[in-house]
Short mmCIF file of C-alpha atoms and ligand atoms in Angstrom, two decimals:
data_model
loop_
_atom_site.label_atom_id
_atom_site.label_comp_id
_atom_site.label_asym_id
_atom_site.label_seq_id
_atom_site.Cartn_x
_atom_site.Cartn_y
_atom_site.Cartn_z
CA UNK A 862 -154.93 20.66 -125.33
CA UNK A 863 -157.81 20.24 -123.12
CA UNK A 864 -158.39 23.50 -120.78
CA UNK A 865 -157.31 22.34 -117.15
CA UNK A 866 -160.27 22.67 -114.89
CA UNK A 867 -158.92 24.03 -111.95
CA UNK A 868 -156.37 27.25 -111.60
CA UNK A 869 -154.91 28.96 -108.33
CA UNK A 870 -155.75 31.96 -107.02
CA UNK A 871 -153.93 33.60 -104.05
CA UNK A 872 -156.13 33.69 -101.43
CA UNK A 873 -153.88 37.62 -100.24
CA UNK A 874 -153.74 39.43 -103.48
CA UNK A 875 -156.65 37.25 -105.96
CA UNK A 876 -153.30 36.93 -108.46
CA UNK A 877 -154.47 33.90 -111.02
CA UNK A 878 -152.25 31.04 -112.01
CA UNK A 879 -152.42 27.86 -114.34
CA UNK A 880 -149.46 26.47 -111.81
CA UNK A 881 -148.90 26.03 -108.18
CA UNK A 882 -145.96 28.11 -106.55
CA UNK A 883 -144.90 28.51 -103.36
CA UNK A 884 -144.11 32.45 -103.50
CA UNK A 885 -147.44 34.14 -104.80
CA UNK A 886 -146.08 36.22 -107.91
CA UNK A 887 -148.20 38.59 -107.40
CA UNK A 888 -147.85 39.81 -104.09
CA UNK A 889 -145.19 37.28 -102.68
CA UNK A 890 -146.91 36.35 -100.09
CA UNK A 891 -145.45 32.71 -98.98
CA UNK A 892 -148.29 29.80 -99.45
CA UNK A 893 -151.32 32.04 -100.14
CA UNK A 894 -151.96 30.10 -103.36
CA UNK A 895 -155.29 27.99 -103.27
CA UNK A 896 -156.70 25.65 -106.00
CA UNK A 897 -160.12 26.45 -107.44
CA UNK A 898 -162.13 25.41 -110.06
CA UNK A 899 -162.15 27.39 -112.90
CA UNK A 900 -165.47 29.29 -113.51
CA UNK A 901 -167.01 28.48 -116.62
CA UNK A 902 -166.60 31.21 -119.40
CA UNK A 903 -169.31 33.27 -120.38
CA UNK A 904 -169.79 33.68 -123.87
CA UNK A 905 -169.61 37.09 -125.04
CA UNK A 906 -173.03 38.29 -126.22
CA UNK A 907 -172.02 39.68 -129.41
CA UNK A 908 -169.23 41.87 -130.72
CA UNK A 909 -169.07 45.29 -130.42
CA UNK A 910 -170.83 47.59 -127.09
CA UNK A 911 -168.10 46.54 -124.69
CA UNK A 912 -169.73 48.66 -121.92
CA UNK A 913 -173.19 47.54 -122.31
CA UNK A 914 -174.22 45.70 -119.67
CA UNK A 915 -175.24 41.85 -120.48
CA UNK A 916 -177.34 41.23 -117.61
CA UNK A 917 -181.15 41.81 -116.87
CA UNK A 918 -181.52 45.51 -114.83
CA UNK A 919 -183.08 44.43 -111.39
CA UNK A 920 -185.85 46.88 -109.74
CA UNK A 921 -184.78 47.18 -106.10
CA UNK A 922 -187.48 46.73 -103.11
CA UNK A 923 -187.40 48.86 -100.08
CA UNK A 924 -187.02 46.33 -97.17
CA UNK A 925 -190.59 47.00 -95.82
CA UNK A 926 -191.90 45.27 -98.99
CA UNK A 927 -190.04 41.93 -98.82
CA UNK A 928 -191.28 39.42 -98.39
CA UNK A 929 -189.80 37.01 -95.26
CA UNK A 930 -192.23 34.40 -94.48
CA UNK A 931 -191.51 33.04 -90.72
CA UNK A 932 -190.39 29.39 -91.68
CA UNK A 933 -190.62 26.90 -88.75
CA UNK A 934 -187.45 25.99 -87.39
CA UNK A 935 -186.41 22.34 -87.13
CA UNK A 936 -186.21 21.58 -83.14
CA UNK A 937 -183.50 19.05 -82.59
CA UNK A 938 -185.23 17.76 -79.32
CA UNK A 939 -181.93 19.00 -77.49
CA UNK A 940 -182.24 21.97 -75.73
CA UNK A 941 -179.19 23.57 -75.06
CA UNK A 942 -178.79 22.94 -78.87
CA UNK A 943 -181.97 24.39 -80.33
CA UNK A 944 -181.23 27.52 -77.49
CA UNK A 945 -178.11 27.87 -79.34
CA UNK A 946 -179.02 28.06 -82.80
CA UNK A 947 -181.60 30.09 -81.40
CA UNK A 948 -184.77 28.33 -81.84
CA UNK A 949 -183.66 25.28 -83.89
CA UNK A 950 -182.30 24.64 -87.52
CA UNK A 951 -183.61 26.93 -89.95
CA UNK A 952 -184.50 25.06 -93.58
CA UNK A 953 -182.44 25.86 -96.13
CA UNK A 954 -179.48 26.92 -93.80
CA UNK A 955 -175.93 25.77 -93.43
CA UNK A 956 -174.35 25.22 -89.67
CA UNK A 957 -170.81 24.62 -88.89
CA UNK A 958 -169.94 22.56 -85.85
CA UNK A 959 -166.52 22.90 -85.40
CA UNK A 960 -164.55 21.34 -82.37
CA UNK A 961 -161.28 19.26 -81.54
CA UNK A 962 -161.43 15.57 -81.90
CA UNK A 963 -163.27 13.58 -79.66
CA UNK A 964 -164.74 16.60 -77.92
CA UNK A 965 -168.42 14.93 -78.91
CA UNK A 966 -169.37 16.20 -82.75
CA UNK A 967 -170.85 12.80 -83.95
CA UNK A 968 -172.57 12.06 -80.83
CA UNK A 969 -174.65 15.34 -80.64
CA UNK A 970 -175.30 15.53 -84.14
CA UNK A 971 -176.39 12.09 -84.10
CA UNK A 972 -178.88 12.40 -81.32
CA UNK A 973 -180.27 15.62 -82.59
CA UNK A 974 -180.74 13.40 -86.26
CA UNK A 975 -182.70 10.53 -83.58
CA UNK A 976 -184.80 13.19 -82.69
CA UNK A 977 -185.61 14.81 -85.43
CA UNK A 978 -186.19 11.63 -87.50
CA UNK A 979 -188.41 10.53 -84.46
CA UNK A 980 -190.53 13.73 -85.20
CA UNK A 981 -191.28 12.87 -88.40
CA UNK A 982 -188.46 14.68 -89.71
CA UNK A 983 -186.89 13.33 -92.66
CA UNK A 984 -182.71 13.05 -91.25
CA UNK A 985 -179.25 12.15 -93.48
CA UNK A 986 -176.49 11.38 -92.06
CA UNK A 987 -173.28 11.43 -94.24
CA UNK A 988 -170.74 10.02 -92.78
CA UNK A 989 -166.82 10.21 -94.25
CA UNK A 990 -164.86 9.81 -91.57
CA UNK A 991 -166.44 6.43 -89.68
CA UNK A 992 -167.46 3.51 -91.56
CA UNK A 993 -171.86 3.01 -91.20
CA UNK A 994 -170.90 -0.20 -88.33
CA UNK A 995 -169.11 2.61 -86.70
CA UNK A 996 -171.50 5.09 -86.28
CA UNK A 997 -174.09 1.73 -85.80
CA UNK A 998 -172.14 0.89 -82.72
CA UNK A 999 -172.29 4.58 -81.25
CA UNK A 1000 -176.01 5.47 -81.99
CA UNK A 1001 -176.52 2.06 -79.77
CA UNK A 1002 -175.45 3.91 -76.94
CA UNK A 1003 -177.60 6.78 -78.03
CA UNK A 1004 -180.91 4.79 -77.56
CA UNK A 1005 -183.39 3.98 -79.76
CA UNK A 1006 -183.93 6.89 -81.74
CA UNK A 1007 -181.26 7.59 -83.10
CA UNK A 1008 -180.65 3.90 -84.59
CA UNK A 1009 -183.25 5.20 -87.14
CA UNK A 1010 -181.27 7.67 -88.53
CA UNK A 1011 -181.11 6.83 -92.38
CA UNK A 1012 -176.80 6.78 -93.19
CA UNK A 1013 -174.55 6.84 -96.40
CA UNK A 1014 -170.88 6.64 -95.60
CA UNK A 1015 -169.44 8.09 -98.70
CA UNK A 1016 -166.29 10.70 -99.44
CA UNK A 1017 -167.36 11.99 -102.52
CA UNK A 1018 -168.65 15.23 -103.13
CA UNK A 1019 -170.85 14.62 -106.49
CA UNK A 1020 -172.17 11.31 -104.92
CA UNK A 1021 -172.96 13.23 -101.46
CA UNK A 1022 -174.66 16.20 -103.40
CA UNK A 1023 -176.91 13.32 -105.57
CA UNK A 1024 -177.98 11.44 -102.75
CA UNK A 1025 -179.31 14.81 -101.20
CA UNK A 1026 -180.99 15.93 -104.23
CA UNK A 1027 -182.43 12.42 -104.21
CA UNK A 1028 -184.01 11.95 -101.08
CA UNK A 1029 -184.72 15.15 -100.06
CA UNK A 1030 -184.26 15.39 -96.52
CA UNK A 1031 -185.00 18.17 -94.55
CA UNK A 1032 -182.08 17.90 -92.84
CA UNK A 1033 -178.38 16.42 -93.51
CA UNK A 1034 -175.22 16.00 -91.42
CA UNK A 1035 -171.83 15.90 -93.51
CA UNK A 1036 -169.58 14.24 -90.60
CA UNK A 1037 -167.17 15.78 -91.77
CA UNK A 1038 -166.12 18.82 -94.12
CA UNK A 1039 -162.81 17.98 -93.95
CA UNK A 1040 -162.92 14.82 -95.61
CA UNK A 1041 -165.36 15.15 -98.29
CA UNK A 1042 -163.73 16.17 -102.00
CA UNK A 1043 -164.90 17.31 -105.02
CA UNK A 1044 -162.65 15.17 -108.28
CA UNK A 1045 -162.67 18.61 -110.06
CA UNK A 1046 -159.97 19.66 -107.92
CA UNK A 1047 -156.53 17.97 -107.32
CA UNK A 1048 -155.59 18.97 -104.16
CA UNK A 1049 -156.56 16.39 -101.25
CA UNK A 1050 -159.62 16.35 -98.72
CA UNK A 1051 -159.09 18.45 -96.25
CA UNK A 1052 -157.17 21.57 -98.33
CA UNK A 1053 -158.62 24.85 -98.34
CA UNK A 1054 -159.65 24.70 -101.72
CA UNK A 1055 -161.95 21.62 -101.19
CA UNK A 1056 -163.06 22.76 -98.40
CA UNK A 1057 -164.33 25.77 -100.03
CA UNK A 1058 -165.51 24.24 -103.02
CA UNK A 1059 -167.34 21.27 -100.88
CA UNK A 1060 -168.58 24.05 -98.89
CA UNK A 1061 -169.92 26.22 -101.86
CA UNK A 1062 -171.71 23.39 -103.26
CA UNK A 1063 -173.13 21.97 -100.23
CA UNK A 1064 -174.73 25.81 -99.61
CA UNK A 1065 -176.14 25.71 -103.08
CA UNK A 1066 -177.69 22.48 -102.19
CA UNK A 1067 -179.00 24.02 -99.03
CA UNK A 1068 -180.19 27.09 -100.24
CA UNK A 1069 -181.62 25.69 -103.15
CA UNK A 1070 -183.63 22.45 -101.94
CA UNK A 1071 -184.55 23.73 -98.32
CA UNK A 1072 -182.54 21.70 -96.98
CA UNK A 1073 -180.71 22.53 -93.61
CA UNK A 1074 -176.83 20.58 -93.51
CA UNK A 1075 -175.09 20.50 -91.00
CA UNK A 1076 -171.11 20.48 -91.63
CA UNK A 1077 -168.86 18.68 -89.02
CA UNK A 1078 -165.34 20.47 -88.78
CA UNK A 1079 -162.14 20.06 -87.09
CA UNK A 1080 -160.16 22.41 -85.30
CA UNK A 1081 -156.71 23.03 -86.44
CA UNK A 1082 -153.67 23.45 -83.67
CA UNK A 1083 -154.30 27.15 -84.31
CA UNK A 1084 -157.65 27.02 -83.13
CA UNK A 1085 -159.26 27.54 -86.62
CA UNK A 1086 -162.36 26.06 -87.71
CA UNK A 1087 -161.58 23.83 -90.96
CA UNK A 1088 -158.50 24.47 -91.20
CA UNK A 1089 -158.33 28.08 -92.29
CA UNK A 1090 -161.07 30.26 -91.37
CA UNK A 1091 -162.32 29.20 -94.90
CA UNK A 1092 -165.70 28.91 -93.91
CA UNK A 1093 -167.07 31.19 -91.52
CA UNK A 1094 -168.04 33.79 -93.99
CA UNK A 1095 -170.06 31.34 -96.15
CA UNK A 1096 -172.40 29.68 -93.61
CA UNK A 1097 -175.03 31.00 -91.58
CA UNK A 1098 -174.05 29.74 -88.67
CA UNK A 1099 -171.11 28.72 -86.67
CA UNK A 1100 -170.80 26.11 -83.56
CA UNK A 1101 -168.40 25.37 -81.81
CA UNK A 1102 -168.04 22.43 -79.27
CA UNK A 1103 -165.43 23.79 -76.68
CA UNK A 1104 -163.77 21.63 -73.57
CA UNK A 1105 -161.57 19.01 -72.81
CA UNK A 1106 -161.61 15.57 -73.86
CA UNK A 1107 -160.24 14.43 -70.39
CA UNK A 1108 -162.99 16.35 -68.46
CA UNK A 1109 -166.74 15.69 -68.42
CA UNK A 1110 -168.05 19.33 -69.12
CA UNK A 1111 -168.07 20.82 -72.79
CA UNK A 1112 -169.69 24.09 -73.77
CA UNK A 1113 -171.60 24.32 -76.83
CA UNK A 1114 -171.10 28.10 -77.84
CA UNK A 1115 -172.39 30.25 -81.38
CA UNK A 1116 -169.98 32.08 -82.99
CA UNK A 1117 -171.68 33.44 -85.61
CA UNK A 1118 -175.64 33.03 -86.30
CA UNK A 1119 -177.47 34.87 -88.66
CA UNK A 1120 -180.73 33.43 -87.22
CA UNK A 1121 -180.23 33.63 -83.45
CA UNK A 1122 -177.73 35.78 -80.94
CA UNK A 1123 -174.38 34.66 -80.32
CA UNK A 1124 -174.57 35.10 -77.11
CA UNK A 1125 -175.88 31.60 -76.03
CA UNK A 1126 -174.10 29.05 -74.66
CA UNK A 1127 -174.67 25.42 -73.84
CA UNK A 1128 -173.21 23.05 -70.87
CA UNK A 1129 -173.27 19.51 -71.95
CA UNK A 1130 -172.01 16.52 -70.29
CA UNK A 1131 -170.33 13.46 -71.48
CA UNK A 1132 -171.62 10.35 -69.92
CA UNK A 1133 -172.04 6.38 -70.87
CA UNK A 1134 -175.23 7.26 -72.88
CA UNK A 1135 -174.06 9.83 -74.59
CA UNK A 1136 -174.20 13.74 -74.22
CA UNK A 1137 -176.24 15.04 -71.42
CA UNK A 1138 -177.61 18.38 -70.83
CA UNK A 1139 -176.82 20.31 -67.79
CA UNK A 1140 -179.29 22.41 -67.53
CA UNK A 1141 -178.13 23.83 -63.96
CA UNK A 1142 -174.63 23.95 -64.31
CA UNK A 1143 -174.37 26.23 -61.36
CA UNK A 1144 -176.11 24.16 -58.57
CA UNK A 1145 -173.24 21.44 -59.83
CA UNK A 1146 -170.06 24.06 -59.49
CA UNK A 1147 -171.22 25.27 -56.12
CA UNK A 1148 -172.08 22.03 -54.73
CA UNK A 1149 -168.16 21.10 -56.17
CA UNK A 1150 -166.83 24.22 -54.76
CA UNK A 1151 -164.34 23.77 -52.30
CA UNK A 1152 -164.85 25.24 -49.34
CA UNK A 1153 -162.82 27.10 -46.31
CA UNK A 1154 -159.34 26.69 -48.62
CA UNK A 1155 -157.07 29.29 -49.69
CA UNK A 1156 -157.28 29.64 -53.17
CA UNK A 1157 -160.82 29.28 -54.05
CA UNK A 1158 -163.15 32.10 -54.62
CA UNK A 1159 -166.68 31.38 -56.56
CA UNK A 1160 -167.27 33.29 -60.31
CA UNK A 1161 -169.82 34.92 -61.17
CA UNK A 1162 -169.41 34.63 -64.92
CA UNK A 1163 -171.90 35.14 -67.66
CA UNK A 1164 -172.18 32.00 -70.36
CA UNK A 1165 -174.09 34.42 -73.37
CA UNK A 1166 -177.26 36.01 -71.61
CA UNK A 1167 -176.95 33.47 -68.82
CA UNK A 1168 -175.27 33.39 -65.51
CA UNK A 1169 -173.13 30.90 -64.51
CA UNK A 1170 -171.60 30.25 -60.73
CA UNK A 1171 -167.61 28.44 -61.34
CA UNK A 1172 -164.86 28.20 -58.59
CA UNK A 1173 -161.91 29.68 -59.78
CA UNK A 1174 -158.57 27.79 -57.94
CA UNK A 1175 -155.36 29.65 -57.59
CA UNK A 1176 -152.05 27.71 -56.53
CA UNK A 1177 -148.67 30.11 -55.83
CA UNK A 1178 -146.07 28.38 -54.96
CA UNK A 1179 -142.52 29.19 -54.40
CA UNK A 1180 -140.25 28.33 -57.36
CA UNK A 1181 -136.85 28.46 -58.93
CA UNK A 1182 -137.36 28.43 -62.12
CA UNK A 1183 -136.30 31.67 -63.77
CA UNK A 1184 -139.01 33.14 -64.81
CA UNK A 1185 -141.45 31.55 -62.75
CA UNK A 1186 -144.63 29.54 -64.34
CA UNK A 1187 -148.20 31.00 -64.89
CA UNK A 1188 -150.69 28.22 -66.30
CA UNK A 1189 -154.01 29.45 -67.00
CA UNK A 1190 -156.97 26.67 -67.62
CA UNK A 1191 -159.85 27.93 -68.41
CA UNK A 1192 -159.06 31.58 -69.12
CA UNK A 1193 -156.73 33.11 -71.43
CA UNK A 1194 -153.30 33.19 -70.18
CA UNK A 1195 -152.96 36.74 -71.40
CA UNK A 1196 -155.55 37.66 -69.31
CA UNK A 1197 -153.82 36.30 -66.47
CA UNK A 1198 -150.65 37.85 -67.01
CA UNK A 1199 -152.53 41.21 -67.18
CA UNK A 1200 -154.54 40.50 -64.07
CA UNK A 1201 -151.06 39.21 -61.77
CA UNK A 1202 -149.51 42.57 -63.23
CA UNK A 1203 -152.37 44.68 -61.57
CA UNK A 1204 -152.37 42.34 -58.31
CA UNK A 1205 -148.32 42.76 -57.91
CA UNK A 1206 -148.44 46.00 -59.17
CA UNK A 1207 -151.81 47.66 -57.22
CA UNK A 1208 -151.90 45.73 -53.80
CA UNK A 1209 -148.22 45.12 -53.17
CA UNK A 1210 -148.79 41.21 -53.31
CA UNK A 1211 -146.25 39.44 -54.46
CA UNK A 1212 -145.72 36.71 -56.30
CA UNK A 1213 -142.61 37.39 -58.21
CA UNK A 1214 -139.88 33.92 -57.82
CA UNK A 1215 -143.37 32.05 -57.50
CA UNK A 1216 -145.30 30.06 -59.95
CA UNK A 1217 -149.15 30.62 -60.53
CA UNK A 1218 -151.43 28.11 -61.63
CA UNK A 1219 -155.17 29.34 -62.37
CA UNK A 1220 -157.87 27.09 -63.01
CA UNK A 1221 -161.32 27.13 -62.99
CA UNK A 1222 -163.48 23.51 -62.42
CA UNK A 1223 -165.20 21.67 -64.17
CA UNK A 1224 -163.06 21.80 -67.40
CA UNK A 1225 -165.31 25.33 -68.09
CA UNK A 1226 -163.69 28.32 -70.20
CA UNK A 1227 -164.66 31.36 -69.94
CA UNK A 1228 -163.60 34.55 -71.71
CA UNK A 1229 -164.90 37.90 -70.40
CA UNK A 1230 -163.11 40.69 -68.43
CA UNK A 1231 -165.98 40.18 -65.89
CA UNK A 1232 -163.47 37.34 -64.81
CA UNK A 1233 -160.96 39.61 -63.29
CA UNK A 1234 -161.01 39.86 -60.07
CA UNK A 1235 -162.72 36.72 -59.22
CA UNK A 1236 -158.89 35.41 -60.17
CA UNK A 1237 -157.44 38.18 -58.76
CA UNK A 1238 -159.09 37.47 -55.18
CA UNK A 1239 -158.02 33.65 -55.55
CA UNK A 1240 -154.51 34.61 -56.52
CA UNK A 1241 -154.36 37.20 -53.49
CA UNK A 1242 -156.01 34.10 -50.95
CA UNK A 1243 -153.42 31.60 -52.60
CA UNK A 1244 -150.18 33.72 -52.35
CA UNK A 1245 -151.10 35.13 -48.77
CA UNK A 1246 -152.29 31.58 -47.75
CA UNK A 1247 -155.60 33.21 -46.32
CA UNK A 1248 -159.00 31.40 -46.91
CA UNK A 1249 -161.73 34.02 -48.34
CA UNK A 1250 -164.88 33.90 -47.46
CA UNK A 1251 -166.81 33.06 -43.66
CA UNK A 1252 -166.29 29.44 -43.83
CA UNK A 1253 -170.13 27.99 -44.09
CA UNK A 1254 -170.29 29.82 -48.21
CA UNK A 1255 -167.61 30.37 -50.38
CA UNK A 1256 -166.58 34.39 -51.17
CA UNK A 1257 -168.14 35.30 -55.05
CA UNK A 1258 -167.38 38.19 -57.05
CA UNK A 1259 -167.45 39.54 -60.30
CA UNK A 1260 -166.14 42.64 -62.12
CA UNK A 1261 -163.40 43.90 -64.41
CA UNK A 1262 -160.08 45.17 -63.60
CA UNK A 1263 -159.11 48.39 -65.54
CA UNK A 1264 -155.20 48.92 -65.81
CA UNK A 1265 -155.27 51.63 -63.25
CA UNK A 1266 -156.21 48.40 -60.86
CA UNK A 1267 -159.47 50.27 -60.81
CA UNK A 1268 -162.74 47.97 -60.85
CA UNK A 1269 -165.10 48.05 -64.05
CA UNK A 1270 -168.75 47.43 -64.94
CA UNK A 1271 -169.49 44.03 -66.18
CA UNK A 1272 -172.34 43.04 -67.93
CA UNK A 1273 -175.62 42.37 -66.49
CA UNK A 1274 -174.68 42.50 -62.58
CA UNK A 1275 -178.35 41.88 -61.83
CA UNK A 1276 -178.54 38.74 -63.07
CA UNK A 1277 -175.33 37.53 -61.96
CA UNK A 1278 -175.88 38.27 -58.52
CA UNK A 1279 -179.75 36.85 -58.80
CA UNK A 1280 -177.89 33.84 -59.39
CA UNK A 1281 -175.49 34.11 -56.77
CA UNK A 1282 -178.32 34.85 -54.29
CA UNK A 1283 -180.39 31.54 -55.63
CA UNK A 1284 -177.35 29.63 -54.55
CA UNK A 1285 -177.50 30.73 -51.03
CA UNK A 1286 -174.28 33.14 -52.29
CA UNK A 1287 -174.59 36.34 -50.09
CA UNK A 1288 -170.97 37.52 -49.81
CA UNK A 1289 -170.00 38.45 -53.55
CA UNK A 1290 -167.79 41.67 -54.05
CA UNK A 1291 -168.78 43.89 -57.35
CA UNK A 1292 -167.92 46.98 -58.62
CA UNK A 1293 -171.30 47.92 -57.94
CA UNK A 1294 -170.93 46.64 -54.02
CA UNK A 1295 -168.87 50.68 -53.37
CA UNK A 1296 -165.62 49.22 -54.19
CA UNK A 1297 -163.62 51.37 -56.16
CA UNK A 1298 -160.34 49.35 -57.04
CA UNK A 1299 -159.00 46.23 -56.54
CA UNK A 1300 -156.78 47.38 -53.17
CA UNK A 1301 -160.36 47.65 -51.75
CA UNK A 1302 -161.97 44.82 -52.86
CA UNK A 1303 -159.02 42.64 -51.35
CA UNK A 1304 -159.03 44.21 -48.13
CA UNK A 1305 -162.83 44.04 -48.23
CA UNK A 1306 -162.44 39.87 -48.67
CA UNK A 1307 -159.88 39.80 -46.16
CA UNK A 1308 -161.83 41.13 -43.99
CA UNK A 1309 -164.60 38.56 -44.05
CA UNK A 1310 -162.26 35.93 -44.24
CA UNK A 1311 -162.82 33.87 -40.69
CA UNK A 1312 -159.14 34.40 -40.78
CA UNK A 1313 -157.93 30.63 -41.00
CA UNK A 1314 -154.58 32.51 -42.23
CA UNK A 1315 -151.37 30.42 -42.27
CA UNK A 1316 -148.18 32.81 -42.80
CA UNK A 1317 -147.60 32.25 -46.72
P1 LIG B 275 -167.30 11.62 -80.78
O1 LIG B 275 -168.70 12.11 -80.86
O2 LIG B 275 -166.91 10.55 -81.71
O3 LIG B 275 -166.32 12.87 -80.95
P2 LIG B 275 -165.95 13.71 -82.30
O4 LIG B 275 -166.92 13.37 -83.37
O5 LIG B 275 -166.05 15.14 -81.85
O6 LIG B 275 -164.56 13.38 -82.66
O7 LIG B 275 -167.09 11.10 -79.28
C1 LIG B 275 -166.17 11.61 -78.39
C2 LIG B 275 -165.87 10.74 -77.21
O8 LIG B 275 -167.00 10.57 -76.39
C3 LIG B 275 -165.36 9.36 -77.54
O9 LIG B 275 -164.03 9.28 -77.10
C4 LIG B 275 -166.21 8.42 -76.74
C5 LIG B 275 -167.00 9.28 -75.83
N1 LIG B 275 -168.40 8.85 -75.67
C6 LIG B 275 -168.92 8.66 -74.39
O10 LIG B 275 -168.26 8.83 -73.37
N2 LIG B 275 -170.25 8.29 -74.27
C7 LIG B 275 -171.04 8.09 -75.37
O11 LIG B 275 -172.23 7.75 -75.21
C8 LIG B 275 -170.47 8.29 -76.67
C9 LIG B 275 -171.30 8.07 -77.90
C10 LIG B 275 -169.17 8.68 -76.78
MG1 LIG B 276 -166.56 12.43 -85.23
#
């Protein structure tokens, strides 16, 4: 009988079987078993020396001596993009964009393939998910370029992997991972092992032609790229597209980047002709902000190395549902729940028997401590009904609340508050502004406040 090409490996303990099982035998873990194809046998060089090594010996290089020649990158014409990857698209590399559907993956990648092909760049665009009229009818609101963009709409891994190897472009969008699949292995598109295996191969492509690809991947309800986080060890670099379908804003963010840091972030916005870059995404919050309401206090948040002005809105109101609601949009919930304990449990504000609603405009997320007591001000001004800040400007702040209800260092002050100050933002309350803890800091803004108080 004919060898099957595929086995399963549990993807917990590396136990090998010829069958599938629910229960790994090995380690029995519950559905840790994942199809692969079966690596092709070596044959044994002769009988005998079982210890002998059969490879070549390598002479290693001390890192001085290698050689790394400085390879132009591949500018997709899109800013925030190329910032992001951290110069542009490296040949030879591998990207993951990874967002939810309809958050904008086809659309960016398909203007950054206008671009480049309008550069003289030679683009591919694979497409498995959309049909070619599809993707015709959305590069038409993209504009010119990007109705140039050379497209196969294809599923199957061996065809995908000869039309590369045929035309040799120097770069390649696979929209998307999930659906492409490799015949050697029986599970369906989308499974961990095909993704893996259309992953591997795709890299090999990459790596060996020069070729930089760009996979499209979906999020998972869990929040994982491709499903499992399958893939994030294997390419070089990881995107994802973050936001809400429903709002206009979406932040391009790195997650991993061998070439670049991951501390850049893009602000893109969805319009009629496609994704637009907001290059000052502050001016745009603070011209939004709402002013002389209880509730609101301005962010000074950091988006990777660069500032980034966002209201943060608080709502408390009286509830009685047991226990009470806290919604949190744009910053982790358990963040929240962390930052209402120190409030309640540091100022004597109370909010128990009340629900708390957090959000910050503009559809933004952002997750660093420096967040703290921006929401802890607008959760004080929304549960004691007092406006903060002196009416004309909107009160900013920044800074980190420790347990103790203590305020912390958060990164780069200097630049956050540069920014503040460019936006004509001269009340902001730091831990660098000789506040000690949050007790002070809320006094501090109540204080200021042109005390348009209504009894809570
Ligand atoms: P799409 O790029 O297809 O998302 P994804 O590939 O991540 O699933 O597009 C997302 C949404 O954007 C879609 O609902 C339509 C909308 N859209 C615009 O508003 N303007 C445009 O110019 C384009 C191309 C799309
Ligand atoms: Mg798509």
């Amino acid at each position: 009988m004919a060898r099957a090409t595929t086995h399963y490996v549990c993807s917990g303990c590396g136990h090998e079987s010829a069958k599938w099982h629910g229960r790994c035998p090995g380690c029995e873990e519950w559905s840790t078993l994942v199809e692969e194809a079966r690596p092709t046998p070596v044959p044994a060089a002769g009988g005998g020396a079982r210890i002998a090594a059969r490879g070549k010996a390598l002479t290693p290089v001390p890192l001085a001596q290698v050689e790394a020649p400085r390879v132009a990158r591949l500018r997709t014409g899109i800013g925030e993009l190329d910032r992001v990857l951290g110069g542009g698209l490296v040949p030879g590399s591998l990207v993951l964009l990874g967002g939810s559907p309809g958050i904008g993956k086809s659309t960016i990648v398909t203007s950054a393939l206008g671009n480049l092909a309008a550069s003289g760049r030679k683009a591919l665009y694979v497409s498995g998910e959309e049909s070619a009229a599809q993707v015709r009818l959305r590069a038409e609101r993209l504009g010119e370029a990007a109705l140039q963009v050379p497209i196969v709409a294809e599923t199957d891994l061996e065809a995908v992997v000869a039309t590369i190897e045929a035309e040799r472009p120097d770069v390649c969008v696979v929209d998307s991972v999930q659906v492409l699949h490799a015949a050697a292995l029986t599970g369906g598109p989308g499974s961990v092992g095909q993704v893996r295996e259309v992953a591997g191969r795709l890299m090999r492509v990459a790596k060996e032609r020069g070729v930089a690809i760009v996979l499209v991947g979906h999020v998972t309800k869990e929040g994982a790229l491709a499903g499992p986080r399958v893939l994030e060890h294997l390419v070089d670099c990881v995107l994802s597209f973050e936001g809400e379908r429903e709002r206009t804003y979406r932040t391009l963010r790195a997650l991993k980047n061998r070439f670049g840091s991951t501390n850049e972030a893009g602000v893109f916005e969805m319009r009629d002709e496609g994704l637009v870059e907001v290059e000052d995404a502050s001016a745009r919050f603070v011209a939004e902000a709402t002013r002389g309401a209880a509730g609101s206090v301005i962010l000074c948040a950091m988006e990777g190395s660069r500032p980034l002005l966002v209201e943060v809105q608080a709502l408390v109101a009286s509830t009685e549902l047991v226990p009470p609601r806290r919604m949190a949009n744009g910053i982790d919930r358990n963040r929240l729940a962390l930052v209402l304990a120190v409030l309640t449990r540091h100022t004597g504000i109370s909010i128990a028997g009340a629900d708390v609603f957090v959000s910050l405009a503009g559809g933004v997320r952002i997750d660093e401590p420096g967040a703290d007591l921006a929401v802890a001000l607008a959760v004080a001004s929304a549960a004691t009904g007092t406006a903060l800040g002196n009416g004309r400007q909107p009160l900013a702040a920044f800074g980190e609340l420790s347990l103790t209800g203590e305020l912390r260092h958060a990164a780069h002050p200097d630049r956050r508050l540069a920014e503040a100050a460019k936006f004509g933002l001269t009340q902001v309350l730091h831990p660098g502004a000789v506040l000690p803890d949050l007790r002070t800091a809320l006094a501090s803004a109540l204080d200021r406040s042109v005390g348009q108080s209504r009894a809570a």
